[in-house]
Short mmCIF file of C-alpha atoms and ligand atoms in Angstrom, two decimals:
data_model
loop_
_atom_site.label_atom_id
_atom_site.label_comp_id
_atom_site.label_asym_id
_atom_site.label_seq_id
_atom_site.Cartn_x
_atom_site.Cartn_y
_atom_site.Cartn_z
CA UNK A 1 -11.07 -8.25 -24.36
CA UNK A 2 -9.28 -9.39 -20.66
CA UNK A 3 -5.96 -8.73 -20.42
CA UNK A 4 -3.63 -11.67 -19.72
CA UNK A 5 -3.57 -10.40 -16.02
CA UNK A 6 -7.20 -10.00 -15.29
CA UNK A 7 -7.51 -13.97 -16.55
CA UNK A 8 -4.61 -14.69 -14.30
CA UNK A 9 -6.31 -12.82 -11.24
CA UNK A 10 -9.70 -14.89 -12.16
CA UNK A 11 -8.17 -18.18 -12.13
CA UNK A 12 -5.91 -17.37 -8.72
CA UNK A 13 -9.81 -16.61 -7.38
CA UNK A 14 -11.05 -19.70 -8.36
CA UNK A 15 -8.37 -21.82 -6.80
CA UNK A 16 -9.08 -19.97 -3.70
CA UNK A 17 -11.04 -21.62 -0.77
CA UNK A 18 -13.03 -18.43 0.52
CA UNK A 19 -14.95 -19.06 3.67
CA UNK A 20 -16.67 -16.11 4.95
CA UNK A 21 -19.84 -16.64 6.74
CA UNK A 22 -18.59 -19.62 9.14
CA UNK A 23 -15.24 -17.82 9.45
CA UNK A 24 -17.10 -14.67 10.80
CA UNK A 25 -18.86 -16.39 13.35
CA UNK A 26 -15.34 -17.84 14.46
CA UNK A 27 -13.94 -14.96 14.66
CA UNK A 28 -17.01 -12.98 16.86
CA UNK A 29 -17.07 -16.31 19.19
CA UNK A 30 -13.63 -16.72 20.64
CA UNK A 31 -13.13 -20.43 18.96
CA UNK A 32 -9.43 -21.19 19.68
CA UNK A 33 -7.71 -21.83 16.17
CA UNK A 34 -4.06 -23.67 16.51
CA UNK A 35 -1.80 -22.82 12.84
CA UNK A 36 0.95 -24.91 12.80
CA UNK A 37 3.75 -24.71 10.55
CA UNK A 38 7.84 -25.40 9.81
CA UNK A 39 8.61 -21.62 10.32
CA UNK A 40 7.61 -18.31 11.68
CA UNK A 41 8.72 -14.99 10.89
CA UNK A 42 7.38 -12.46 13.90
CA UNK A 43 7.81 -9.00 11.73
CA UNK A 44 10.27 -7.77 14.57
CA UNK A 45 13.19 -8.78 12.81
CA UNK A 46 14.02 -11.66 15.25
CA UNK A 47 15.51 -15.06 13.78
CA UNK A 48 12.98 -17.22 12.41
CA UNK A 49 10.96 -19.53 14.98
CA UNK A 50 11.13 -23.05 14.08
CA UNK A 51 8.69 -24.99 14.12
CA UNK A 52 6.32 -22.73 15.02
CA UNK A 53 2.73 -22.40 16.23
CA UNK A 54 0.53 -19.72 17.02
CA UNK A 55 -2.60 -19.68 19.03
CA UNK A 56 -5.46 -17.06 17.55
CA UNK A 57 -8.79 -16.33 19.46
CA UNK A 58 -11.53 -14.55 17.84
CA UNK A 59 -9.46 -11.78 16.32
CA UNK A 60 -6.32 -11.73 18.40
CA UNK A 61 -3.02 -13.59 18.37
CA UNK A 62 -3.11 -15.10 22.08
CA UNK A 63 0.36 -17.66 22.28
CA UNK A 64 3.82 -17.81 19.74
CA UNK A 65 6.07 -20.78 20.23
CA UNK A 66 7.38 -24.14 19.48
CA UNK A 67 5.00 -26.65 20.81
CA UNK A 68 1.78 -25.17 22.10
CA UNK A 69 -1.02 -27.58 23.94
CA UNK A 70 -4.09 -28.20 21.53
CA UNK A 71 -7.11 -27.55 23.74
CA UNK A 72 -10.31 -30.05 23.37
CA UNK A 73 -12.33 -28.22 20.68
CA UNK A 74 -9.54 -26.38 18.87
CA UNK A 75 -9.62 -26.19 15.21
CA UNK A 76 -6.09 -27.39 14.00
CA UNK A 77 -4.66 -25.69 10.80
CA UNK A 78 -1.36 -27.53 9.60
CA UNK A 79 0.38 -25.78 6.99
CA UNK A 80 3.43 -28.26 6.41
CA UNK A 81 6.58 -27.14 5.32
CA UNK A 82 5.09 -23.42 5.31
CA UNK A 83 6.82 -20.04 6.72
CA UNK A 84 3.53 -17.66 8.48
CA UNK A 85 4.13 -14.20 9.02
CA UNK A 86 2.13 -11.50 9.93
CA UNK A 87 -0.22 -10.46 7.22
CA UNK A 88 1.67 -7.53 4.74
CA UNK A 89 1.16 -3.67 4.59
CA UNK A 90 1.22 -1.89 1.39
CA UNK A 91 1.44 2.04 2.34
CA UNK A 92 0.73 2.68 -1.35
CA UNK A 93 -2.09 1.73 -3.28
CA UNK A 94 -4.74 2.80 -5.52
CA UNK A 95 -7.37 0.09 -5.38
CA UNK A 96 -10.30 1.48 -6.68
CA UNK A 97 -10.79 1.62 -10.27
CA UNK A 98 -9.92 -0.42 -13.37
CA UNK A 99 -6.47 -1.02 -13.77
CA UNK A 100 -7.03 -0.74 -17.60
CA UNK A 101 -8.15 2.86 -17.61
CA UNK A 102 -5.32 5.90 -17.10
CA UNK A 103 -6.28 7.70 -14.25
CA UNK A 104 -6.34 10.63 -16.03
CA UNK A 105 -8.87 9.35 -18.50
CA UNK A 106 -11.20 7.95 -15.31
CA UNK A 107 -13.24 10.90 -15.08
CA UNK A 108 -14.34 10.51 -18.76
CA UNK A 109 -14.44 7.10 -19.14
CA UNK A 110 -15.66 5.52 -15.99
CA UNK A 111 -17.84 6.37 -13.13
CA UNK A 112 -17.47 6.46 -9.19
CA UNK A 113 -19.96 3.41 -8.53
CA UNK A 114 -17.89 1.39 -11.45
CA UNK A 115 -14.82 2.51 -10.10
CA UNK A 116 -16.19 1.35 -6.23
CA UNK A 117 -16.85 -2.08 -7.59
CA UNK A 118 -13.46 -2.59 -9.19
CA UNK A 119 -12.31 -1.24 -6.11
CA UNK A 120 -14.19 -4.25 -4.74
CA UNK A 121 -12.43 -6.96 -6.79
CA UNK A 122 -8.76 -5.33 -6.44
CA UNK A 123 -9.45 -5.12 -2.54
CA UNK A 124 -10.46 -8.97 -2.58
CA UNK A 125 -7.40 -9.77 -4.64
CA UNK A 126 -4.44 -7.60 -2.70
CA UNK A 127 -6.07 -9.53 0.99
CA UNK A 128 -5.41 -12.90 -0.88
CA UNK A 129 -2.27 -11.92 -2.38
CA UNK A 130 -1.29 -11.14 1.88
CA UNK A 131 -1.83 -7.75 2.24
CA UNK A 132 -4.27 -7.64 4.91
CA UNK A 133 -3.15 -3.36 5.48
CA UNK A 134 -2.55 -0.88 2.47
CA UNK A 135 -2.54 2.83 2.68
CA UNK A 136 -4.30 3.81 -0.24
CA UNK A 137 -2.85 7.03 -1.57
CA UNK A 138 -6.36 8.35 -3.35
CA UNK A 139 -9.12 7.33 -5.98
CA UNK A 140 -9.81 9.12 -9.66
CA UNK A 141 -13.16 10.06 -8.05
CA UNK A 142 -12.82 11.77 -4.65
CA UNK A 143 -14.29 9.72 -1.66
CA UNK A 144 -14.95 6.76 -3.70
CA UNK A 145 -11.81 4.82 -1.16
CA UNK A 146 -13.78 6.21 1.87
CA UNK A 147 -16.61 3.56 0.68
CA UNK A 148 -14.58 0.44 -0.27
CA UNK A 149 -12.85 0.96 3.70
CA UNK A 150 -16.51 1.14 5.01
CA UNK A 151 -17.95 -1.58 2.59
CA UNK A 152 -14.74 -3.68 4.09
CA UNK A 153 -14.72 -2.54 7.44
CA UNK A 154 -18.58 -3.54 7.50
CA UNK A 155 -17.97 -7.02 6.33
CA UNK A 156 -19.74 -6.59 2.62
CA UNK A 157 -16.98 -7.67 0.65
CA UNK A 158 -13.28 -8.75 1.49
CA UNK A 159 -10.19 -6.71 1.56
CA UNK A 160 -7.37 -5.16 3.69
CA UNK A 161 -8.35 -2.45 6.05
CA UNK A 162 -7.84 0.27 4.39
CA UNK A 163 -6.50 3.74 5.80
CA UNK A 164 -7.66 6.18 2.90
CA UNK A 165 -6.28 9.76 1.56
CA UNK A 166 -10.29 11.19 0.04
CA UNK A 167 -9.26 13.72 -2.38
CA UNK A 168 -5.63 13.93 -2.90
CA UNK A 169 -4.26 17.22 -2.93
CA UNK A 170 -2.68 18.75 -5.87
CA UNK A 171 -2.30 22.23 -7.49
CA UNK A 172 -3.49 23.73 -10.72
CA UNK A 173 -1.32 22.07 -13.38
CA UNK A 174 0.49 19.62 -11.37
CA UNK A 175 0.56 16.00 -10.78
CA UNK A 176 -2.62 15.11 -9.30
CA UNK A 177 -4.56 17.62 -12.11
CA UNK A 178 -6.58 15.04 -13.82
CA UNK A 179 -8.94 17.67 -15.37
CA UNK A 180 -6.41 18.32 -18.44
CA UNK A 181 -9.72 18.80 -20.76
CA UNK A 182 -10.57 21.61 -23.03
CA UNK A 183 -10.72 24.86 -20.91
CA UNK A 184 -14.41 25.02 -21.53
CA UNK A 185 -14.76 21.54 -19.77
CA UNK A 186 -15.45 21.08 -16.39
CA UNK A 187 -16.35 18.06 -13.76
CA UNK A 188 -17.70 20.23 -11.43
CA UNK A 189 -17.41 16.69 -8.51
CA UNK A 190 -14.13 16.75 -8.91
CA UNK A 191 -12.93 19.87 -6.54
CA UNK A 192 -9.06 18.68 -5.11
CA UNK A 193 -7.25 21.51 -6.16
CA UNK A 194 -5.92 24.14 -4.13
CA UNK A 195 -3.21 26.77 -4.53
CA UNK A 196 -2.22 29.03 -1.76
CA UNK A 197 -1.83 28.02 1.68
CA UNK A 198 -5.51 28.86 2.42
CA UNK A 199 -7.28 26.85 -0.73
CA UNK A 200 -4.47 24.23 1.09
CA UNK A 201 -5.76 24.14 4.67
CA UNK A 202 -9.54 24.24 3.40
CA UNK A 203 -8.79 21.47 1.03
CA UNK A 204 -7.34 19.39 4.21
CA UNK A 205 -10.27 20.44 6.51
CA UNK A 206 -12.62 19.29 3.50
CA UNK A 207 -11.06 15.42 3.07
CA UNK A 208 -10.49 15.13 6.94
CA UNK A 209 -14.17 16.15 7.78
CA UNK A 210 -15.55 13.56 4.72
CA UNK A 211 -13.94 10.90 5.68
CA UNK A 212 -9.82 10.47 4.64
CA UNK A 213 -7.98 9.03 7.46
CA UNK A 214 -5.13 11.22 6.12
CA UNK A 215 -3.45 13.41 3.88
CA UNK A 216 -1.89 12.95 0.40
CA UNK A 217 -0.51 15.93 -1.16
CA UNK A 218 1.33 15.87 -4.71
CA UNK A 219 4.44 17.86 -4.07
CA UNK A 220 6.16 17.22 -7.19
CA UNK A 221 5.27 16.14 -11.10
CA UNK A 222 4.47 12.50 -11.37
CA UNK A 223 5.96 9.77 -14.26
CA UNK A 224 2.27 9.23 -15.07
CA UNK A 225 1.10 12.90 -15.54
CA UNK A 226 1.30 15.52 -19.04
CA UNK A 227 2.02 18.43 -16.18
CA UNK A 228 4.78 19.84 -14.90
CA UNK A 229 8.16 17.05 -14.81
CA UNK A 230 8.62 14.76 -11.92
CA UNK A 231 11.88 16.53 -10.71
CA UNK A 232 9.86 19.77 -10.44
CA UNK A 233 8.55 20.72 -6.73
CA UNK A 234 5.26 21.96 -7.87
CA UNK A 235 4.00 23.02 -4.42
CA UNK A 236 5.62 26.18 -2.42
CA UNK A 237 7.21 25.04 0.89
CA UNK A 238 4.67 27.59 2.72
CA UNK A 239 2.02 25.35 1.17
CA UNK A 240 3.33 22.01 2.41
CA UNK A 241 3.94 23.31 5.91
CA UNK A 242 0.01 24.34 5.46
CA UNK A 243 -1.48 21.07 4.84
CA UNK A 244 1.12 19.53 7.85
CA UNK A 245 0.33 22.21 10.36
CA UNK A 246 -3.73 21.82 9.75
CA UNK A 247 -3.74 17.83 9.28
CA UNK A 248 -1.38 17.72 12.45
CA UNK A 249 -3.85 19.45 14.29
CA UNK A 250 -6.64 16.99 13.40
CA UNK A 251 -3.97 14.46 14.56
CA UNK A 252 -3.69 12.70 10.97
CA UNK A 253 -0.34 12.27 8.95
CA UNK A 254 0.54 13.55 5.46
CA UNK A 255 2.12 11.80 2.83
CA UNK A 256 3.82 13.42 0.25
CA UNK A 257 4.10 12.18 -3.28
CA UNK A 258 7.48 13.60 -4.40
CA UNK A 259 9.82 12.45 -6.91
CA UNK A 260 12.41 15.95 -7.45
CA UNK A 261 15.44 16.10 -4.90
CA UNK A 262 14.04 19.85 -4.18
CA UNK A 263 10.02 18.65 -3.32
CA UNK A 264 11.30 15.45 -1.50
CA UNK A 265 13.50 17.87 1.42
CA UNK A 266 11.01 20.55 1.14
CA UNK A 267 8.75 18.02 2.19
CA UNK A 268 10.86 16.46 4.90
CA UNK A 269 11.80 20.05 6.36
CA UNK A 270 7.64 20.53 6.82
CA UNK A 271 7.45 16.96 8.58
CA UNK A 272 5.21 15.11 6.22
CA UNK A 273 4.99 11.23 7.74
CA UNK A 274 6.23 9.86 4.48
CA UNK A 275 8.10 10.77 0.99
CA UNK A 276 6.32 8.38 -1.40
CA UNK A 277 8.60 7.30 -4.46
CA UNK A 278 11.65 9.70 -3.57
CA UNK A 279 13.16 9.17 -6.54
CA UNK A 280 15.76 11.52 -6.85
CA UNK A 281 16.73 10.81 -2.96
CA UNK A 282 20.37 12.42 -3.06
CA UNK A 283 22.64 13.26 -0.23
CA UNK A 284 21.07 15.71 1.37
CA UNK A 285 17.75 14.41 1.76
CA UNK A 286 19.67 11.50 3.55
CA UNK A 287 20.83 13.33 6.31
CA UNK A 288 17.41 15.56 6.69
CA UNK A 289 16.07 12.34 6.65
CA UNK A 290 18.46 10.93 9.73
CA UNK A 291 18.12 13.80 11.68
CA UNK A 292 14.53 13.60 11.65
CA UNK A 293 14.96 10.61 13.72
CA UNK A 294 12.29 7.92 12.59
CA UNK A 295 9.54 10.84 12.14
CA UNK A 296 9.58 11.30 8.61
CA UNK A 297 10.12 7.71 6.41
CA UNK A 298 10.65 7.21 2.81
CA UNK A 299 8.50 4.88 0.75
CA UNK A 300 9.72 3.85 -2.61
CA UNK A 301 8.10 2.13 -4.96
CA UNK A 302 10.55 0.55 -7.23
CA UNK A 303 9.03 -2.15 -9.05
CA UNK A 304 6.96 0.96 -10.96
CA UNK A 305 9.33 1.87 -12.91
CA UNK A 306 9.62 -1.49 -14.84
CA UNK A 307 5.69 -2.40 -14.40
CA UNK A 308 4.96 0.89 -16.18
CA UNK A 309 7.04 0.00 -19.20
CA UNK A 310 5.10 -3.49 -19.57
CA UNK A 311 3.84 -4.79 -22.42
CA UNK A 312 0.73 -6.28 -22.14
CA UNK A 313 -2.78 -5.72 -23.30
CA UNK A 314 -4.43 -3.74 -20.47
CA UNK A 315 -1.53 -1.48 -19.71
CA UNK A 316 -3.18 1.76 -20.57
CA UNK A 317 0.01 4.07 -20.61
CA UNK A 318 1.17 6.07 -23.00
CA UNK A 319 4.70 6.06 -24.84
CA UNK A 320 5.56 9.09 -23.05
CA UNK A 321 5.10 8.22 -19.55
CA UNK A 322 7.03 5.43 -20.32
CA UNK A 323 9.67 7.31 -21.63
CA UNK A 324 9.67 9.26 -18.48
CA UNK A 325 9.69 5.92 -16.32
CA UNK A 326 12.67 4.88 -18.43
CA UNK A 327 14.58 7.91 -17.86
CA UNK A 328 13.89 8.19 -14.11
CA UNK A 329 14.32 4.11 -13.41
CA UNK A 330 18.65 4.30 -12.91
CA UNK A 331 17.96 7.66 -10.40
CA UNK A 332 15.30 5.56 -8.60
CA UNK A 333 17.49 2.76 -7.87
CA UNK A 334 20.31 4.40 -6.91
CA UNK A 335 18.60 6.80 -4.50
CA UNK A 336 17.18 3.35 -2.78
CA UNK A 337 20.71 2.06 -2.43
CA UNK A 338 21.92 5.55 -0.60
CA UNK A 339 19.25 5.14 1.83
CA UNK A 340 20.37 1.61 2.12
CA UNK A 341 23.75 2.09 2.93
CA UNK A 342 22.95 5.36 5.25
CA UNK A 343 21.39 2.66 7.24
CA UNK A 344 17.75 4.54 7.49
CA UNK A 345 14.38 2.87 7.66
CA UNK A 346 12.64 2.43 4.39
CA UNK A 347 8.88 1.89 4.31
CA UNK A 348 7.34 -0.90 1.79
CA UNK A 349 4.66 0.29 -0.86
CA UNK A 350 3.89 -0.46 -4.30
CA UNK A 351 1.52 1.72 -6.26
CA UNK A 352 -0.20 -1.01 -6.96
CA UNK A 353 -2.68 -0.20 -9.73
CA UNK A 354 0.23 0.94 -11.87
CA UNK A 355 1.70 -2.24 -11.09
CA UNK A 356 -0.96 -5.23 -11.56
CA UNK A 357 -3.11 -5.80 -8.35
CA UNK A 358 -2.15 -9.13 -6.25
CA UNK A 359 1.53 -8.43 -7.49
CA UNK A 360 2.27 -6.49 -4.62
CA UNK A 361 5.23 -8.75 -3.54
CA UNK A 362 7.44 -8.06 -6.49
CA UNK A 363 8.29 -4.97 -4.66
CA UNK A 364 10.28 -7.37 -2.19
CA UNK A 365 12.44 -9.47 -5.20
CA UNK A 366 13.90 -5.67 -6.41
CA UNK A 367 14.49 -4.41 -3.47
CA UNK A 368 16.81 -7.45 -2.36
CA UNK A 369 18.09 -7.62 -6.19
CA UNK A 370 19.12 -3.93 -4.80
CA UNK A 371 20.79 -5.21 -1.66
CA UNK A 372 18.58 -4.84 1.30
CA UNK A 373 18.45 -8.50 3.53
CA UNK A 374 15.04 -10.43 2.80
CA UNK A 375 14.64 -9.98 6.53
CA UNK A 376 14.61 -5.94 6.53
CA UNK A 377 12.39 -6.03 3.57
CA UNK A 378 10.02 -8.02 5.36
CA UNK A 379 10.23 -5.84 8.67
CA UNK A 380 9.91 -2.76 6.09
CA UNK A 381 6.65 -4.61 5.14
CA UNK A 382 5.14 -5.38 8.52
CA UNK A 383 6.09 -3.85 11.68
CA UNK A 384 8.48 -1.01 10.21
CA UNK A 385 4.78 0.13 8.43
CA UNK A 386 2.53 -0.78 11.17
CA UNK A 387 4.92 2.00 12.86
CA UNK A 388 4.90 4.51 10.34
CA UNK A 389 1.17 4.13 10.00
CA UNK A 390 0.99 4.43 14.39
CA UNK A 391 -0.97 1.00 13.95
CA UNK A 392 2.20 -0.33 15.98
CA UNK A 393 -0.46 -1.64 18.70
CA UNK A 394 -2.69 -3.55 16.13
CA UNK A 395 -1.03 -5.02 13.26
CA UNK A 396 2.70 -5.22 11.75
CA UNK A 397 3.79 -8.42 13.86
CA UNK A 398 2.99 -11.98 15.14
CA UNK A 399 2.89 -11.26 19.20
CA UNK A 400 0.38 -11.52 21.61
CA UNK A 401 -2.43 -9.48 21.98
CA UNK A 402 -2.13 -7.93 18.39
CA UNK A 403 -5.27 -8.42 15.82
CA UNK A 404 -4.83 -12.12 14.06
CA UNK A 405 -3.38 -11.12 10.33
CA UNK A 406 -1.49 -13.60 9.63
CA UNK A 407 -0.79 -15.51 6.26
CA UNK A 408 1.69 -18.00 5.10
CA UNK A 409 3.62 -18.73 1.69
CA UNK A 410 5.51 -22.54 1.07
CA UNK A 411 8.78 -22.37 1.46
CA UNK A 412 11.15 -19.76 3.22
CA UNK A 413 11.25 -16.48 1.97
CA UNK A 414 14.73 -15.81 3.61
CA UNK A 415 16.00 -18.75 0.93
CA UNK A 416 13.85 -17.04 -1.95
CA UNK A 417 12.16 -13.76 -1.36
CA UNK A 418 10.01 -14.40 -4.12
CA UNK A 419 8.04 -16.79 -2.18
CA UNK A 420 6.04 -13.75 -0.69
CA UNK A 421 4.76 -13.83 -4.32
CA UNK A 422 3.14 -17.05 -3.55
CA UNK A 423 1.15 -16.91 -0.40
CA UNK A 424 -1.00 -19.69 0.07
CA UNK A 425 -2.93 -18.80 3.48
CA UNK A 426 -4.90 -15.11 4.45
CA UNK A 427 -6.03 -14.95 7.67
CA UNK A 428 -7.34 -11.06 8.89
CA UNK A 429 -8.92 -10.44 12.23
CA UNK A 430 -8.93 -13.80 12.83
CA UNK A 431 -11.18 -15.00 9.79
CA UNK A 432 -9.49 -17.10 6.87
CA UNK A 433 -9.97 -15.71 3.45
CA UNK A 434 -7.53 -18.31 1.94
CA UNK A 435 -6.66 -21.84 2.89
CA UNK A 436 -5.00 -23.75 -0.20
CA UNK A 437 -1.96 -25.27 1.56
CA UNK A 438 -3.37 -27.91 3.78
ZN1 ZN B 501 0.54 6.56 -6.38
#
């Protein structure tokens, strides 16, 4: 049986116009492509351009502005009454797998090559849904993201580019133990626990030498675990430091999964690069966060807490992990409007995988709902990221010189932030993956 969204995702595929072969050769031969449309939003946070055309060659952006000359041989792309910004960045997903199994089930009912070709199909639909970065926060089977970014990155099948955590890092009992089996059980592939500072720092050296282009450590309990509760800090703050002091000196980031006031500034106080979720964000963790002067972001994902509690077919979680959705939703929200009215930067992710692939863009309707400006949730989503991430250079915002992500929704999404919900042209590195407003 398909679940209503998997049908959904299917038919948004087949009304997608998917040119990759010709597009690649585009892209590798410098052909000058003019987009054209009634708006532009840069990522910078500077007022909407209008109209507004953009000049791409090969992979780069070249020339912004109002009117730009159409050289002899330029492929035009006129998007009409269209707003193009610079393609989204999701700093937390889970994209391999099947959305339909718990993650804690995966290793008994799925596989690492099935979950790699589900990763496949949710990579191809979060790049036409706009999100042409994620940060994807770690797989049910370790190393299985390390493939989908090199499956990507080597042009075999469609998706963001991917920066990937391996092996998330979690201690015995905690939120990232998936192996809750009978003691006499073991999946002897699975090996991402570590407790002690030691089993920490090995556990770092072993992701970083196979392949993660980070670190994501579990600090806390999760909503979607049976271990210890989300508000707990289940790792000591001698072990975070650990995994920051041996990942720093790799130069790679951590990110810290924490929900619990406690875990979230024990976290900060090590200098983790993000707190994902921060939940129970109070006061304190404000200020630690203020003081650590755009070093140390926090990434909520608030449209979780309602996804989790949905109804359909395929959602495979259980009445308790709703229950503890529903009981942590009111602390969530409220520690999202503290950081909003502390004035701090908030980083955009998701979790997409508990929250349907391709509906990445939700995120954007709650946070406004919550009171941030659709313009600072669409800077959160593209160049406040691209900064957090240190892709700054690359990605994050339409200016010359910077890699050609760029996609476009009808409409303008300062109006009706749910029009990020319906973007209607992908373009990454130059290459369009999607092309159904013309
Ligand atoms: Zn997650």
């Amino acid at each position: 049986m398909m679940s209503g969204v998997l049908q959904r995702s299917m038919l948004l595929l087949s009304l997608c116009f998917i040119l990759a072969p010709s597009a690649i050769a585009d892209a590798t031969s410098s052909q000058v492509t003019i987009l054209k449309a009634a708006r532009l939003i840069d990522g910078t946070g500077a007022p909407a351009l209008s109209p507004a055309m953009v000049r791409v060659e090969g992979d780069r952006i070249i020339e912004v502005g109002s009117r730009l000359r159409i050289p002899a041989g330029a492929r035009l792309i006129d998007l009409g009454d269209a707003t193009l910004l610079p393609g989204l960045i999701d700093l937390h997903t889970h994209l391999t797998g099947d959305e339909r199994v718990h993650w804690e089930d995966a290793l008994t009912k799925s596989t690492p090559p099935r979950d790699a070709l589900w990763g496949a199909r949710n990579a191809r639909i979060t790049l036409l849904a706009g999100f042409t970065t994620c940060r994807d926060m770690g797989p049910a089977w370790p190393y299985v993201d390390v493939e989908l970014r090199r499956a990507i990155d080597e042009g075999a099948v469609p998706g963001p580019r991917m920066l990937v955590a391996g092996a998330y890092v979690s201690s015995t009992g905690g939120a990232g133990d998936a192996r809750q089996f009978s003691t006499y059980v073991d999946v002897p592939a699975v090996r991402n626990l570590a407790d002690g500072a030691n089993e920490v720092t090995k556990a770092v050296r072993t992701n970083l030498k196979n392949g993660a282009d980070f670190i994501k450590i579990l600090v806390t309990g999760a909503v979607l675990s049976k271990g210890i509760s989300p508000g707990a800090q289940q790792y000591s703050d001698e072990e975070i430091r650990a995994a920051v002091v041996e990942a720093h000196r790799w130069g790679k980031q951590v990110a810290a999964h924490a929900h619990g006031a406690e875990g979230i500034k024990a976290a900060i106080r090590a200098g983790v690069r993000t707190v994902d979720h921060g939940s129970y964000l109070d006061d304190e963790a404000v200020s630690l966060l203020l003081h650590a002067n755009r070093q140390v972001f926090y990434v909520p994902t608030l449209y979780t807490y309602e996804a989790i509690d949905r109804s359909d077919a395929g959602n495979p979680i259980p009445e308790s992990e709703r229950q503890r959705a529903r009981d942590i939703r009111a602390i969530g929200y409220a520690g999202f409007k503290r950081a909003l009215a502390a004035g701090l930067p908030i980083g955009f992710g998701t979790d997409a995988q508990v929250i349907p692939h391709g509906q990445n863009a939700k995120e954007f309707a709650i946070r406004v709902k919550l009171g941030e400006a659709p313009m600072a949730a669409i800077v959160s989503a593209t160049s406040l990221n691209a900064e957090i991430i240190g892709w700054q250079d690359r990605v994050g915002s339409i200016i010359p010189k910077k890699l050609a992500d760029i996609i476009a929704v009808s409409g303008d999404p300062l109006r009706d932030i749910t029009a990020l919900e319906r973007v209607r042209f992908v373009m990454k590195d130059g290459v369009v993956y999607r092309e159904d407003l013309r």
